Amino acid sequence: MTVVSVRKQGRNQRRVLPGFGIGMGLTVLYMSLIVLVPLSALLLNQTGLTWEKFWSVATDPRVLASYRVSLTTASLAALADTILGLLLAWVLVRYDFPGKKIWDALIDLPFALPTAVAGVALTAIYSYNGWIGSLLEPLGIKAAFSPLGITLALMFIGIPFVVRTVQPVLEDAERDTEEAAATLGAGRWRTFCTIILPGLLPPLLTGFALAFARGIGEYGSVVFISGNMPMKTEIAPLLIMTKLEQFDYAGATAVALILLLISFALLLGINLLQHWSRKTAR
Amino acid sequence: MKKVFKQGVLIGLTMMLTAALAACGGEKADTVATAKGEAPAAGSGKPSLELLNVSYDPTRELYDQYNKAFAAHWEKEQGQKITFKQSHGGSGKQSRSVIDGLEADVVTLALGYDIDAIRQAGLIQEGWESKFEHNSAPYTSTIVFLVRKGNPKGIQDWPDLIKDGVEVITPNPQTSGGARWNYLAAWGYALKANNNDEAKAQEFVKELFTHVPVLDSGARGATTTFVERGIGDVLLAWENEAYLSINELGPDKFEIVNPSISILAEPPVAVVDKNVDKRGTREVAEAYLKYLYSEEGQTIAAENYYRPTLGSVADKYKDKFPAIELFTIKDVFGTWEETQTKHFNDGGIFNQIYVPGS
């Protein structure tokens, strides 16, 4: 999405790929086939979805509760992933240690693992008689079958997005500027805040947005660990499944549509923020 | 420079091809993924036919055996080879797949409501319930309690489920077709125990669901929660699944408790009229479902822990299936349509358990 090239490129330089026409055509075709057509099918398939129906679904307390659960857990998980992902990327880029390649490969594992498998494994660990869950239980912390459990599952699913977007930028960052800052008397914290962080902000935001978007739509891993209690730990995608199970296609579409609109608005906001941060970083 | 251009075009073309493939493949991907083929028959004189049976989750072993038995029977009678494709999944999901175009010849699902949805989509003719004997349910089952070995909480019957400190595992009846039977069994018990007082029945079911710590989305998930996670004191399960769990995990860990009264679960079967007429498989599809009622079909069902409906086979297996007082959906609730609207749809009674004031 956004690979920030650190090398400065003149705007009027000859383009590497010629043919704006072909490029744009491919983009439109690709976006239409992969994104827009399925999404519009979602709408066009619905004959039973009237405004009243839409409104009654949108304001149903159980649906509202599920949006709250989905949005808070996804944003918390994305936030945690952003911080942890930066740390992981930093360690992987800046330090050498034995088995580094293996650790690096491990990062992608959540991508490859079927999410249901992840859900089952996480539930086994965090349920109140699992390895970690049994340690948390005496402290009064309920990990599995609570919003915390959902957040943990989404953190697992989302971490590669942050690491993989931050890593290449960090690799390209020139250390000279950091050294220069150090010779000019800047402390570590100041170097980090004024030299490193501004450059990393765009990829961090991208990573956050990707992890967040993935978290909102995630179903497979969450249904195992959430406990699925209506009003408390029921996520919006599960409610869509619930409606489909009642052959209520219109209701399912309504829930999906609202979720889609909220996600689109949030992602658009993040993209604008990113745009702004890239501008100010220059 | 030229090389870069070439690469660019190549990438573009690959992308377009991927897009095209994805667009075409999208619809069919689902159906192929779920279908599991039996070993294809070797070449024979008569043209062989293929049947697709779309079923729900725990019938895997049952239809594995039955398909072989029927294929042998049909070849002997008609000299024609039949191969089978089986698809298993959640009952509601399977029903939607058929509605969305999965070309099932027959459906063998967990509840009539899911088959009725296919009828409403115009793929099955009216009156499918009376096309075969016993409301088109060749085998039945019921809802029993699976408890931990030694029954430490002393659970004997429905009222024990709402005692202090008892945790009950059952899936969400809104997402799991099978779990609707659990809910209805509890409701039916409470109605009988309270002289058909609906308010009292609702109170009991509401109380019961406050004892459910985890509401899994499907029956398999609930079994995992109970068996693997070790959560809960009692699992509400179909009798056949309770037996399967005990067989798989060893009788030293769990035991089955039969409540005094329960529901007669009738998983129905139907021929998908539109598909068999199109594919020319009506004759064999009807024979396939009819043979489920034969001595051999019933024996296979009983061996797989479904209650047989044929008297002679039922007698043979009567030690295996203890006599429990059983009521049917029709006795207590009426049609599936009414049951669904009243209990499980939006604004239904199940919703009111969780959403205050709805």
Short mmCIF file of C-alpha atoms in Angstrom, two decimals, chain B residues 145 153-164 166 168 189 204 211 234 257:
data_model
loop_
_atom_site.label_atom_id
_atom_site.label_comp_id
_atom_site.label_asym_id
_atom_site.label_seq_id
_atom_site.Cartn_x
_atom_site.Cartn_y
_atom_site.Cartn_z
CA PHE B 145 -26.83 -35.23 29.23
CA LYS B 153 -22.52 -32.94 40.57
CA GLY B 154 -25.21 -35.62 40.83
CA ILE B 155 -27.10 -34.58 37.73
CA GLN B 156 -30.12 -36.81 37.11
CA ASP B 157 -32.76 -34.71 35.41
CA TRP B 158 -33.59 -31.28 34.03
CA PRO B 159 -34.11 -29.47 37.39
CA ASP B 160 -30.55 -30.41 38.41
CA LEU B 161 -29.20 -28.26 35.58
CA ILE B 162 -30.21 -25.02 37.30
CA LYS B 163 -28.82 -25.91 40.73
CA ASP B 164 -26.23 -23.54 42.16
CA VAL B 166 -23.76 -26.32 37.90
CA VAL B 168 -24.15 -26.31 31.40
CA TYR B 189 -39.73 -30.40 29.95
CA PHE B 204 -36.76 -22.12 33.48
CA HIS B 211 -25.75 -21.47 33.79
CA VAL B 234 -22.89 -31.23 31.78
CA VAL B 257 -27.39 -39.47 31.91
#
